Short mmCIF file of C-alpha atoms and ligand atoms in Angstrom, two decimals:
data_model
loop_
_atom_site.label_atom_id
_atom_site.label_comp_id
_atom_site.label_asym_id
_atom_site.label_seq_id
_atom_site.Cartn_x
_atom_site.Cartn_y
_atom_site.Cartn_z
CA UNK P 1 -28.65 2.91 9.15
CA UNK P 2 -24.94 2.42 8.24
CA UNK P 3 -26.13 3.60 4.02
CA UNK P 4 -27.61 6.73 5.62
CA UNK P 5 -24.33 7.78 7.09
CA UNK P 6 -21.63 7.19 4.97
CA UNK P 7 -24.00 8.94 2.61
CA UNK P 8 -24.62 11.92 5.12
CA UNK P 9 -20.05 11.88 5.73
CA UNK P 10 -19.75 11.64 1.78
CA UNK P 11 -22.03 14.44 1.33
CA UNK P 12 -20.30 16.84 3.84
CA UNK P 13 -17.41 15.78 2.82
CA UNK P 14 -18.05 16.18 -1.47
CA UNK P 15 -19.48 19.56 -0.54
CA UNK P 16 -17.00 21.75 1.41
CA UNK P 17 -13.75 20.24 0.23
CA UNK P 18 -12.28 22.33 -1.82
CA UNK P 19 -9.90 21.00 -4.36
CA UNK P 20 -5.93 20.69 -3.13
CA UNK P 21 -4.91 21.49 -6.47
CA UNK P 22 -3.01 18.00 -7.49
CA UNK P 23 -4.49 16.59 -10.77
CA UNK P 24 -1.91 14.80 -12.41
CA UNK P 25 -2.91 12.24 -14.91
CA UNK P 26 0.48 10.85 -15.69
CA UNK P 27 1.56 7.20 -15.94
CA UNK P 28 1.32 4.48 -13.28
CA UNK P 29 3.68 1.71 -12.96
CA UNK P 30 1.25 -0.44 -15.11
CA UNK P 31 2.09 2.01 -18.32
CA UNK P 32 5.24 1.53 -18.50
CA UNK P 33 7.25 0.94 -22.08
CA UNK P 34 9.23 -1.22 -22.65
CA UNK P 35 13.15 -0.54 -21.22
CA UNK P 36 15.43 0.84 -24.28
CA UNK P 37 16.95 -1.76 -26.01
CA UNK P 38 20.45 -0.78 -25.68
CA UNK P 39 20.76 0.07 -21.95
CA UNK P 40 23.62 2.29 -22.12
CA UNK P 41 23.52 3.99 -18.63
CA UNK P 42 26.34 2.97 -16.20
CA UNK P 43 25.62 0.33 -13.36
CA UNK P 44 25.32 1.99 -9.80
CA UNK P 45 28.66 0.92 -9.32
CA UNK P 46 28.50 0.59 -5.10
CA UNK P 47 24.98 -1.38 -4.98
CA UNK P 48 26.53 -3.71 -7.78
CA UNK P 49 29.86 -3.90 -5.95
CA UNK P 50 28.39 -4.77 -2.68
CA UNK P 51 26.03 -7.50 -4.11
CA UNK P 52 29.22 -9.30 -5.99
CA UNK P 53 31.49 -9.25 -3.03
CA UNK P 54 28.68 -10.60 -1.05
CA UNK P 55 27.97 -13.23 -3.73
CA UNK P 56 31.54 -13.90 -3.89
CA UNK P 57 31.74 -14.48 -0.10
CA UNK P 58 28.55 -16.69 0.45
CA UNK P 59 27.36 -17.39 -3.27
CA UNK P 60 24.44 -16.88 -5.18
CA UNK P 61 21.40 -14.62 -2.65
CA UNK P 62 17.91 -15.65 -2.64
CA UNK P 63 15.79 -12.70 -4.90
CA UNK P 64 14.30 -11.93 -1.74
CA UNK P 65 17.84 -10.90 -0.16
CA UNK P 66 18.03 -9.25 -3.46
CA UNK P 67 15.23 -7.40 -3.59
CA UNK P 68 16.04 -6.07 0.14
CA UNK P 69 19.36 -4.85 -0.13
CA UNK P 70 18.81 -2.91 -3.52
CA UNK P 71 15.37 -1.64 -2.29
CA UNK P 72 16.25 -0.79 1.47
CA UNK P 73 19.82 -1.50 2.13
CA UNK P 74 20.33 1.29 4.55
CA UNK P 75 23.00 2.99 2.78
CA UNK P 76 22.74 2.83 -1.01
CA UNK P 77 19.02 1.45 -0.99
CA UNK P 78 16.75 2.82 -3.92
CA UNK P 79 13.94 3.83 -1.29
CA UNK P 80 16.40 4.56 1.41
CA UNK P 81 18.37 7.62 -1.62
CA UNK P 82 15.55 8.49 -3.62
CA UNK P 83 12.21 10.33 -3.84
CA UNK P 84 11.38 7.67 -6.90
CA UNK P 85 7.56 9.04 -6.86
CA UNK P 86 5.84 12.13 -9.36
CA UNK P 87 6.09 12.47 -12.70
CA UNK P 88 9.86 13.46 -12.57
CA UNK P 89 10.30 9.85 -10.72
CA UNK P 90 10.42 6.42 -11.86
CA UNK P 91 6.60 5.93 -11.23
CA UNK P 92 3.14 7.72 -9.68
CA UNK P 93 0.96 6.67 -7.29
CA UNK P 94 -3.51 6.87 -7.25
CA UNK P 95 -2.72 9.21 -4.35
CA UNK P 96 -0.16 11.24 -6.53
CA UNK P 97 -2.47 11.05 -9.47
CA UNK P 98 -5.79 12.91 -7.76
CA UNK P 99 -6.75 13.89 -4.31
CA UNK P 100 -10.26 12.33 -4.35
CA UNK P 101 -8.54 8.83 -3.86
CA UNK P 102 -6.84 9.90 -0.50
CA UNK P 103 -10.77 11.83 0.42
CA UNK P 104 -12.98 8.72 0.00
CA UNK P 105 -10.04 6.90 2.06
CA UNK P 106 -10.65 10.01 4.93
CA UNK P 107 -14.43 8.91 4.72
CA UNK P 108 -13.86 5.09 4.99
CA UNK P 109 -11.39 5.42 7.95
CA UNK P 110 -14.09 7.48 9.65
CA UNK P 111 -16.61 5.27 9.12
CA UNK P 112 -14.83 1.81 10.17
CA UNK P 113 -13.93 4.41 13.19
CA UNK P 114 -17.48 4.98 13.76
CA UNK P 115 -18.61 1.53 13.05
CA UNK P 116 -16.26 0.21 15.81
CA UNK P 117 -18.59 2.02 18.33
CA UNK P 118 -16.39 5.69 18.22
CA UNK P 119 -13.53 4.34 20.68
CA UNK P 120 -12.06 7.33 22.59
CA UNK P 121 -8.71 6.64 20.61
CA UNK P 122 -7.94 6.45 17.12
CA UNK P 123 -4.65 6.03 16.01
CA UNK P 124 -4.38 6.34 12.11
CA UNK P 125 -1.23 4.11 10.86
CA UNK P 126 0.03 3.79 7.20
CA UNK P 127 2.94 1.75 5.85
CA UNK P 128 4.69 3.22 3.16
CA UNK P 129 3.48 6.81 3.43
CA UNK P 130 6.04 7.82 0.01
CA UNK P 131 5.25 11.72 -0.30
CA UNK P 132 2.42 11.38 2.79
CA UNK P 133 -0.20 12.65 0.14
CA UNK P 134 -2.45 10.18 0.92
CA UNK P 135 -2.13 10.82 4.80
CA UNK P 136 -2.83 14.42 4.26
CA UNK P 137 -5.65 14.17 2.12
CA UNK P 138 -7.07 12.12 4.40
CA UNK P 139 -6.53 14.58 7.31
CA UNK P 140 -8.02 17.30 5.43
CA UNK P 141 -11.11 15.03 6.06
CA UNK P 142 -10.71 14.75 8.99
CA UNK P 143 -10.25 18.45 9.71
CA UNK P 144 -13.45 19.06 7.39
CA UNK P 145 -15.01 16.39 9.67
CA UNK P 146 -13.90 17.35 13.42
CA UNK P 147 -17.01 17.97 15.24
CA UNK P 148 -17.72 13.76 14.13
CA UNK P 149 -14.50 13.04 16.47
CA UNK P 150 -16.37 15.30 19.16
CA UNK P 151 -13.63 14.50 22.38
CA UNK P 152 -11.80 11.27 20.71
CA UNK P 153 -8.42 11.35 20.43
CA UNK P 154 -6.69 11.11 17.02
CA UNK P 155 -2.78 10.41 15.95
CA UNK P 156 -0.63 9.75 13.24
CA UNK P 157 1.85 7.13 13.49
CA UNK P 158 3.83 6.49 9.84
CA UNK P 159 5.98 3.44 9.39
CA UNK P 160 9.11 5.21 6.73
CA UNK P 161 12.51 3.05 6.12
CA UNK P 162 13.21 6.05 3.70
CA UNK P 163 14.90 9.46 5.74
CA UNK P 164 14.00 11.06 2.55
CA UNK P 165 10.50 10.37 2.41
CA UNK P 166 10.01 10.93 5.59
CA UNK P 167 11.51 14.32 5.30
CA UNK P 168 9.38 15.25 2.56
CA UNK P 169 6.05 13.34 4.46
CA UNK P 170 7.10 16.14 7.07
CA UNK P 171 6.65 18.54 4.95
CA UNK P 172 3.37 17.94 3.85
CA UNK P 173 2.26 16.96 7.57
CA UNK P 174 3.86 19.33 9.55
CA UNK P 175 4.82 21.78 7.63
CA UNK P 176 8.62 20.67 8.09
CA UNK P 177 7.80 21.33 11.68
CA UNK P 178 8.90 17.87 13.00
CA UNK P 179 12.50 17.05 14.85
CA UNK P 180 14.94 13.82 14.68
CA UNK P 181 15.02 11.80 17.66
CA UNK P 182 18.59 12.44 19.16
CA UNK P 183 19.83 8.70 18.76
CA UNK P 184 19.16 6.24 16.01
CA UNK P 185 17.99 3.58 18.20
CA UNK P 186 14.60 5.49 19.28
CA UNK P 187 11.56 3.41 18.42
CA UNK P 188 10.36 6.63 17.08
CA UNK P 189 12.86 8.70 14.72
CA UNK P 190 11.43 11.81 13.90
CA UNK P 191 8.27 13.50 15.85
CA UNK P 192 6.19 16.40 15.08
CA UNK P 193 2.43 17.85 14.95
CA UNK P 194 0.08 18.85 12.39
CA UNK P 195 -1.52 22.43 11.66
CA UNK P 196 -4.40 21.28 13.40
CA UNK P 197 -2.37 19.87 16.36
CA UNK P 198 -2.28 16.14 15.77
CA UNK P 199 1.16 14.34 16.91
CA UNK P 200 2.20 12.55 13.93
CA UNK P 201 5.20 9.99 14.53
CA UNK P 202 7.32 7.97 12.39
CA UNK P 203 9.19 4.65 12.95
CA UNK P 204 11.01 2.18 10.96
CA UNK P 205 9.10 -0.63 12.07
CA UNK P 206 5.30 -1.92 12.38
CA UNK P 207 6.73 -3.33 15.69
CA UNK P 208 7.39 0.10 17.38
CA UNK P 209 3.85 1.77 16.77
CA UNK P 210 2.27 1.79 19.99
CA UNK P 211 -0.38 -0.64 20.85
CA UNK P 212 -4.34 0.74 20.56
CA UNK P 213 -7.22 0.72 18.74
CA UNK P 214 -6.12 1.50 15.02
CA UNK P 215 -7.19 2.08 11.05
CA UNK P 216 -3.67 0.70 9.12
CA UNK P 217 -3.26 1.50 5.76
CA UNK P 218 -0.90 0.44 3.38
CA UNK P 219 -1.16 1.70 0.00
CA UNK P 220 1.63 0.37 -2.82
CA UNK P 221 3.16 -0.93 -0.08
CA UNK P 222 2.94 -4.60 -0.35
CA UNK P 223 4.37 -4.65 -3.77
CA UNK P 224 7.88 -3.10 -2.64
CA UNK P 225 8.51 -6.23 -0.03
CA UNK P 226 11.28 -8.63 -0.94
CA UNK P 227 9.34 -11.85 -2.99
CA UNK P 228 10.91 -15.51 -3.18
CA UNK P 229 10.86 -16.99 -6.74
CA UNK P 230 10.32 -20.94 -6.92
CA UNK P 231 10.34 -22.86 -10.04
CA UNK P 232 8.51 -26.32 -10.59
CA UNK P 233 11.38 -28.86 -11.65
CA UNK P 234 11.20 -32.59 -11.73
CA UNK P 235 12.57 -32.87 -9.33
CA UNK P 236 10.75 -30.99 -6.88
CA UNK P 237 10.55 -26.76 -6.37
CA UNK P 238 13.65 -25.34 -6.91
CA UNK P 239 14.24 -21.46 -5.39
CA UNK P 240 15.31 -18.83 -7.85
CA UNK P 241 18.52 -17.06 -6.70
CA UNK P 242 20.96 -13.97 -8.08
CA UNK P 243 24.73 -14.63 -9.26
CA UNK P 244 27.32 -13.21 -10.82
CA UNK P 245 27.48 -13.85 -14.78
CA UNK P 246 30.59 -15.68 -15.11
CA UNK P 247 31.39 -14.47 -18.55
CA UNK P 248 30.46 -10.76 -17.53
CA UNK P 249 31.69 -10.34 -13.29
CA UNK P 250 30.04 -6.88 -13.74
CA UNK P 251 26.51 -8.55 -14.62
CA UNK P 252 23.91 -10.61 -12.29
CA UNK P 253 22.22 -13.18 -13.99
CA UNK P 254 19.23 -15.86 -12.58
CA UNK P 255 20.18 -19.27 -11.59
CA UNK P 256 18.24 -22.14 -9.48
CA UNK P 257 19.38 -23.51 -6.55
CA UNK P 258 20.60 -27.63 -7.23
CA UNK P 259 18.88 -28.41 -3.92
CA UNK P 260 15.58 -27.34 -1.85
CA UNK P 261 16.70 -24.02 0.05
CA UNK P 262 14.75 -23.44 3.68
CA UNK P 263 12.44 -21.33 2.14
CA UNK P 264 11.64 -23.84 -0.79
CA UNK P 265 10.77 -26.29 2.13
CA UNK P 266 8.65 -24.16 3.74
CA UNK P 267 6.66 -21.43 1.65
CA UNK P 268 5.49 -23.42 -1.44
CA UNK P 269 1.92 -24.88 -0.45
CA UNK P 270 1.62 -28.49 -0.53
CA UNK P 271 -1.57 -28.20 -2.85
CA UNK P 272 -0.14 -25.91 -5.27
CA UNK P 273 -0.82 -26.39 -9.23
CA UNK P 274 1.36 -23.34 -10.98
CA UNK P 275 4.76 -23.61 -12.50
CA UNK P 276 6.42 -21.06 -11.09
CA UNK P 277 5.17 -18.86 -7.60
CA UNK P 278 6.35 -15.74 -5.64
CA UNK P 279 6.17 -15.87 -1.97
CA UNK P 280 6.06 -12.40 0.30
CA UNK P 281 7.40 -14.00 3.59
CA UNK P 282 7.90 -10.36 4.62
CA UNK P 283 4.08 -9.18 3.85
CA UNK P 284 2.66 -12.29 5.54
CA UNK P 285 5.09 -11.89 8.68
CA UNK P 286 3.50 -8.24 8.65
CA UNK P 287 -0.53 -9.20 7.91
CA UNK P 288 0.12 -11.67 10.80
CA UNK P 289 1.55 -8.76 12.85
CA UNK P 290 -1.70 -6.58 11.40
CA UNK P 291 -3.89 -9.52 12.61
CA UNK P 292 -2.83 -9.84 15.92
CA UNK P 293 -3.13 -5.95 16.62
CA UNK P 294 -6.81 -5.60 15.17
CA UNK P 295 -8.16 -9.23 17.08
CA UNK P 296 -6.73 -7.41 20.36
CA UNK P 297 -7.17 -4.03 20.34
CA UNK P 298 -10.19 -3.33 17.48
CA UNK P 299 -9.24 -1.55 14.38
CA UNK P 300 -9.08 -2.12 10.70
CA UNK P 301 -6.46 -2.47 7.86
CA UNK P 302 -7.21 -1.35 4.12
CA UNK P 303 -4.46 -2.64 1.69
CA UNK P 304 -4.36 -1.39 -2.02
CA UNK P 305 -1.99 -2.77 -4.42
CA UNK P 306 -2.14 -4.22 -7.56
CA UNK P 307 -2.18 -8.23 -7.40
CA UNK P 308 -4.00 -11.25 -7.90
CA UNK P 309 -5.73 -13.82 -5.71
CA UNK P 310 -3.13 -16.67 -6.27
CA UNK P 311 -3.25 -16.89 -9.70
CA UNK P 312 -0.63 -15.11 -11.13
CA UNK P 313 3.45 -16.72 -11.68
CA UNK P 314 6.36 -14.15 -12.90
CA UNK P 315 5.53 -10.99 -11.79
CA UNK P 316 9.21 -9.75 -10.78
CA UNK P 317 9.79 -6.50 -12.64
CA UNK P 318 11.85 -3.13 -12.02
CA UNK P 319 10.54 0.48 -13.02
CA UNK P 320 12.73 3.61 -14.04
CA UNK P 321 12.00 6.91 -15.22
CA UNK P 322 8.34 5.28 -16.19
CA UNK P 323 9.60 2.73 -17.92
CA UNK P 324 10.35 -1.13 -17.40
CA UNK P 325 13.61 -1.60 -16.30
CA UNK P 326 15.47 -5.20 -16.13
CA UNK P 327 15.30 -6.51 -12.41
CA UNK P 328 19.10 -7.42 -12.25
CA UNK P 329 20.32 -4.06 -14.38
CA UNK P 330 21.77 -1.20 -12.51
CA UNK P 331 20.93 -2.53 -9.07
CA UNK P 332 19.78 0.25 -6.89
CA UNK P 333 19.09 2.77 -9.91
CA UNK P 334 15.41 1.31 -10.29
CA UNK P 335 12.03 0.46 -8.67
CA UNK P 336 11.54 -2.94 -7.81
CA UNK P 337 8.28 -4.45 -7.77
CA UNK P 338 6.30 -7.61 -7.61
CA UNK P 339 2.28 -7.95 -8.17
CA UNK P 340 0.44 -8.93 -4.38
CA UNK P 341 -0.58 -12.42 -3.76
CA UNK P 342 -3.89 -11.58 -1.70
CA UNK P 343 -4.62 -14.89 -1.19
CA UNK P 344 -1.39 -15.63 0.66
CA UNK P 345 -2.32 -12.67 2.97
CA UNK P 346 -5.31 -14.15 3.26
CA UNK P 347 -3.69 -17.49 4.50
CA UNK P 348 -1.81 -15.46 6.88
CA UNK P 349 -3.89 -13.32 8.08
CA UNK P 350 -5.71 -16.52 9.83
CA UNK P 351 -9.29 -17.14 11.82
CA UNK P 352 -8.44 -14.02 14.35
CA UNK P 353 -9.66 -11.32 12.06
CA UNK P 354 -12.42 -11.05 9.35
CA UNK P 355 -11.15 -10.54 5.59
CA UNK P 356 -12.92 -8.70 2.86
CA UNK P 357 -12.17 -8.55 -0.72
CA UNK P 358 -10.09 -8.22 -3.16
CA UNK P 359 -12.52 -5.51 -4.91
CA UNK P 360 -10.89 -3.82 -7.67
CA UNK P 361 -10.45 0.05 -7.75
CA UNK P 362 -12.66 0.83 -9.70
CA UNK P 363 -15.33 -1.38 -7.77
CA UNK P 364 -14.07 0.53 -4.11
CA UNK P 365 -13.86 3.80 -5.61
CA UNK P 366 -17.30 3.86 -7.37
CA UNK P 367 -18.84 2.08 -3.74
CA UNK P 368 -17.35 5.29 -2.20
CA UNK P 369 -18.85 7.76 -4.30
CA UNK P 370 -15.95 8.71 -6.30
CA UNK P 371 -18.72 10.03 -9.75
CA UNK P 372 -20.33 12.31 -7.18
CA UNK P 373 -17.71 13.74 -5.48
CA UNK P 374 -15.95 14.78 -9.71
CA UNK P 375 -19.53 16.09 -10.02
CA UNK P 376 -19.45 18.54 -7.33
CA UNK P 377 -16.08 19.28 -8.61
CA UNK P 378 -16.32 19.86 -11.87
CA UNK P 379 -19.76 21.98 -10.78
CA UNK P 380 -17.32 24.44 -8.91
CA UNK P 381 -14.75 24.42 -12.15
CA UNK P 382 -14.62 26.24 -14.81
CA UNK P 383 -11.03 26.21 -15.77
CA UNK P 384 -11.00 23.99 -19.08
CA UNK P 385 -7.26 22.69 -18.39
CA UNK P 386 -8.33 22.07 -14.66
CA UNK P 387 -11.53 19.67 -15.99
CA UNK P 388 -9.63 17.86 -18.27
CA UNK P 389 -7.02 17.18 -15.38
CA UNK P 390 -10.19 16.26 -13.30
CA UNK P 391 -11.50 13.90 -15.87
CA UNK P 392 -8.45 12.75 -17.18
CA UNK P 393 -7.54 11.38 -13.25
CA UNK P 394 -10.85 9.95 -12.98
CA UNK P 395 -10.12 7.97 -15.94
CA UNK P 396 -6.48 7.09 -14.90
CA UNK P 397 -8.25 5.70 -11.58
CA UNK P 398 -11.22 3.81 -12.66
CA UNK P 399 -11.21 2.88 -16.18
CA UNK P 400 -10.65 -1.00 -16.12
CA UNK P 401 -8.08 -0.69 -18.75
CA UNK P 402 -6.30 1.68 -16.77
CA UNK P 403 -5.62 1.29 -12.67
CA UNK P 404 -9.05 0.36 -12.25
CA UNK P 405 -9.65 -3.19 -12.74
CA UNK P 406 -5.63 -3.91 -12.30
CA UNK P 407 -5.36 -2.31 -8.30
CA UNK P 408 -7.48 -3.96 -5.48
CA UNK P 409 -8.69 -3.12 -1.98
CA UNK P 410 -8.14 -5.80 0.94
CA UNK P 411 -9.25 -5.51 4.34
CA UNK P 412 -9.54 -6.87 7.90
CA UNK P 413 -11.45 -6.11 10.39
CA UNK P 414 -12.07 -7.32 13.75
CA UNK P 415 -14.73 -10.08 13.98
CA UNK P 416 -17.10 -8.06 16.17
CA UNK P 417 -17.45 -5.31 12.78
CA UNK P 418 -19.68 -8.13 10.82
CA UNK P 419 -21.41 -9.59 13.43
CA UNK P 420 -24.87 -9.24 13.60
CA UNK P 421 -25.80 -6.26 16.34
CA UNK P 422 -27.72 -7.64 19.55
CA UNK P 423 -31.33 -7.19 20.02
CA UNK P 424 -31.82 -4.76 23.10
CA UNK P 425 -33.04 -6.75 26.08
CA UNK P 426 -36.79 -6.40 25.41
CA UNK P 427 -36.76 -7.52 22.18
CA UNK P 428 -35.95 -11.27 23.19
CA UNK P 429 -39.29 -12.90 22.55
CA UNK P 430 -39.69 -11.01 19.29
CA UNK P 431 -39.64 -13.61 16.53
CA UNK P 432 -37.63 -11.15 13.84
CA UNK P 433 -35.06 -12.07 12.27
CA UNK P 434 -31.76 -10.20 13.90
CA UNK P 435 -30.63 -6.99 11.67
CA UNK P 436 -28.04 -8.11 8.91
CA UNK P 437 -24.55 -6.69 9.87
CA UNK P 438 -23.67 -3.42 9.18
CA UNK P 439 -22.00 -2.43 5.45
CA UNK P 440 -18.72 -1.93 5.13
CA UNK P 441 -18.19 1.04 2.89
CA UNK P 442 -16.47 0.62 -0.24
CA UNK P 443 -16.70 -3.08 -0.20
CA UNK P 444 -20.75 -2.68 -0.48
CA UNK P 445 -22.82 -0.65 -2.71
CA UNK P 446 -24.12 3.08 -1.06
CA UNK P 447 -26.91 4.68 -2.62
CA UNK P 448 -27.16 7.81 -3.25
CA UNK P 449 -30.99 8.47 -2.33
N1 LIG Y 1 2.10 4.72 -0.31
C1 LIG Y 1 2.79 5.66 -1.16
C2 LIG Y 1 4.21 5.21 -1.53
C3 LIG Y 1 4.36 3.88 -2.21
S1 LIG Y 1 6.08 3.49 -2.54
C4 LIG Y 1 1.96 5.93 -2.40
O1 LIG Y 1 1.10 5.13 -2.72
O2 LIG Y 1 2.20 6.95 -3.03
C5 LIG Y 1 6.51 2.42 -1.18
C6 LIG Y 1 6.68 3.13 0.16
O3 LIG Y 1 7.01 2.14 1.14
C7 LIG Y 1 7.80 4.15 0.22
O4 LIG Y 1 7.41 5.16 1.14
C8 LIG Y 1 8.97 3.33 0.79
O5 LIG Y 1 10.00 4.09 1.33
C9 LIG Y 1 8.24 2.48 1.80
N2 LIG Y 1 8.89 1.21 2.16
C10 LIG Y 1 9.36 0.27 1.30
N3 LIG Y 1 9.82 -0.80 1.98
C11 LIG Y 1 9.61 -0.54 3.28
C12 LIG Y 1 9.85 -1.27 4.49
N4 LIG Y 1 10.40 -2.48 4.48
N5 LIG Y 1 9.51 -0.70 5.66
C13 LIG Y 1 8.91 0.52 5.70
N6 LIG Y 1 8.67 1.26 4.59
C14 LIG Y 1 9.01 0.74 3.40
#
């Protein structure tokens, strides 16, 4: 029943779209080059300044305090100043790159809505929303797809630390119809509606969305949290920190801390076999927080990032201009990143919800019908530039050697969503078997029939 739905929502949806007219096939953060060799570019002198005095005060920081002052300090952080994403930026995102990604995630939030039983209220939240592409793609399915909400009530809640950002997400949402809340401690700092009259809301913090029944998405999100680094010594794991270079007090340089730090104690797993780990206390704190909202009010959460499933050790690296970019260079000037450990999120995530995945990209995007949907759109082109863009982000998206085999889809989901559905009352005494649960789209195979 659940196959013959999607399909029928894919369909619909693959037909009328039109295209939105953003087919970029530039570079993702995994094409980077290699940084110049002589980095001649002056340090951002105030992000630098501010991490040696604060070194110099209380000495060496933990990479995680590192990572969060130079990504989201609230003055002079790098996501805080900058709009980092586009091909004029330091990287691009899949929802930069084509507008099919943010489509097929329109269709899947539907469907998880509809497999949930259609509650009356659906609040759509995403983490991270960077240019709020992928939010308005998705609301251009659900636009396309109204009469499916029939009298259920839909809004947009966006978790931004960035002002910027969310000034340009209001522009793409509202039409840079939105207002600032009149004091900086409002749970909710800037407000405003869509064209088609949805209240869209931003906050600073997961904590402040209102409670309810709620699809979370978090795309390239994950990767920008603050990471620990511990190293395997003999004498026990030993937590990475940032200090000044003594023979160069402009410079920051890697050391390890002599002794186990709190979060050496605590965050390396007593069974674990690498050399060297990175530890998101931040993500887990917020997949626990994720957790706790879809066990009690129903809902789903789809993350996409690139990562591994525990396997992976140094993954630390910064991005500028689409290129690498040394982590401890130029503080503040760069993108900081760090690959997801979906296993850990697993671990946090706990017994209260049901996990699924990691599938890779290209796996998700294919389940979703991503060949059909360039079909129908390369029917209705006949631009040559335009289907070379078309094909050309296709490629960027699914070809293994690309984003697809390197980016992965996670999700939970409350337990009820994979439990097998009752047999109606009269049906006790019948010996069949109860109906398997019901798919969950882009994590199962749709046909196309
Ligand atoms: N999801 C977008 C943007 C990814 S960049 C895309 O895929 O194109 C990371 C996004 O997360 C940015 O919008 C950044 O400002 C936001 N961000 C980073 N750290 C954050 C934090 N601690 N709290 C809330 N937002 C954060």
């Amino acid at each position: 029943m659940r196959f013959s739905f999607n399909t029928q929502l894919l369909c619909r949806v693959f037909i009328s779209l039109p295209a939105a007219g953003r087919w970029r096939a530039a570079q993702s953060r995994l094409f980077c080059s290699s940084p110049p060799t002589s980095d001649q570019e002056k340090p951002r002198a105030s992000m630098l300044r501010h991490l040696t005095s604060k070194i110099k005060a209380t000495g060496p920081v933990t990479v995680a305090e590192y990572m969060r002052e130079v990504l989201t300090n609230p003055v002079t952080g790098y996501y805080v100043k900058n709009d980092m994403l586009g091909p004029d930026g330091d990287f691009i995102t899949s929802p930069e790159i084509s507008q099919i990604f943010g489509e097929l995630i329109g269709v899947w939030i539907i469907s998880e809505w509809m497999g949930a039983g259609q509650p009356k209220q659906l609040q759509l939240v995403e983490l991270g929303p960077g240019r709020g592409s992928l939010c308005s793609d998705v609301l251009r399915v659900f636009s396309q797809l109204r009469s499916v909400f029939g009298g259920a009530s839909v809004s947009v809640h966006l978790v931004e630390v960035s002002p910027v950002l969310s000034r340009l997400q209001s522009q793409s949402l509202t039409g840079n119809s939105s207002q600032e809340a009149d004091s900086e401690d409002e749970p909710v700092y800037r407000h405003g509606e869509t064209a088609a009259g949805l209240p869209v809301s931003w906050y600073r913090r997961l904590d402040d969305v209102p409670a309810g029944f709620s699809i979370f998405l978090a795309h390239e999100f994950f990767d920008a949290l603050p990471i620990h680094k511990f190293q395997r010594t003999v004498k026990g794991w030993r937590e990475v920190m940032v200090d000044i270079d003594p023979e160069k007090p402009d410079r920051l340089r890697f050391v390890m801390a002599p002794s186990p730090t709190p979060a050496s104690s605590t965050l390396v797993q007593a069974d674990e076999r690498r050399g060297h780990v990175e530890v998101c206390a931040e993500g887990g704190v917020i997949v626990q927080q994720l957790a706790r909202r879809i066990a009690a009010d129903g809902g789903a959460a789809l993350i996409a990032d690139y990562g591994h499933d525990g396997t992976k050790t140094d993954t630390f690296r910064g991005f500028k201009g689409h290129q690498l970019h040394d982590v401890l260079s130029s503080p503040g000037s760069a993108d900081l990143t760090a690959d997801v450990d979906f296993s850990y999120l697993r671990r946090m995530a706990g017994g209260g919800v049901a996990c699924l995945g990691p599938v890779t990209q290209r796996t998700f995007l294919k389940n979703m019908g991503i060949d059909s949907r360039l079909q129908v759109l390369l029917r209705n082109c006949s631009d040559p530039t335009t289907r070379k863009q078309l094909t050309g982000s296709y490629d960027m998206l699914t070809n293994p050697a690309k984003m697809g085999e390197r980016f992965h889809f996670f999700s939970l989901l409350h337990h009820s969503r994979l439990a097998k559905p009752k047999k109606p009352d009269g049906l006790k005494l019948e010996k069949k078997k109860s109906p398997a649960p019901l798919p969950v789209a882009g994590f199962t195979e749709l046909s196309f029939s």
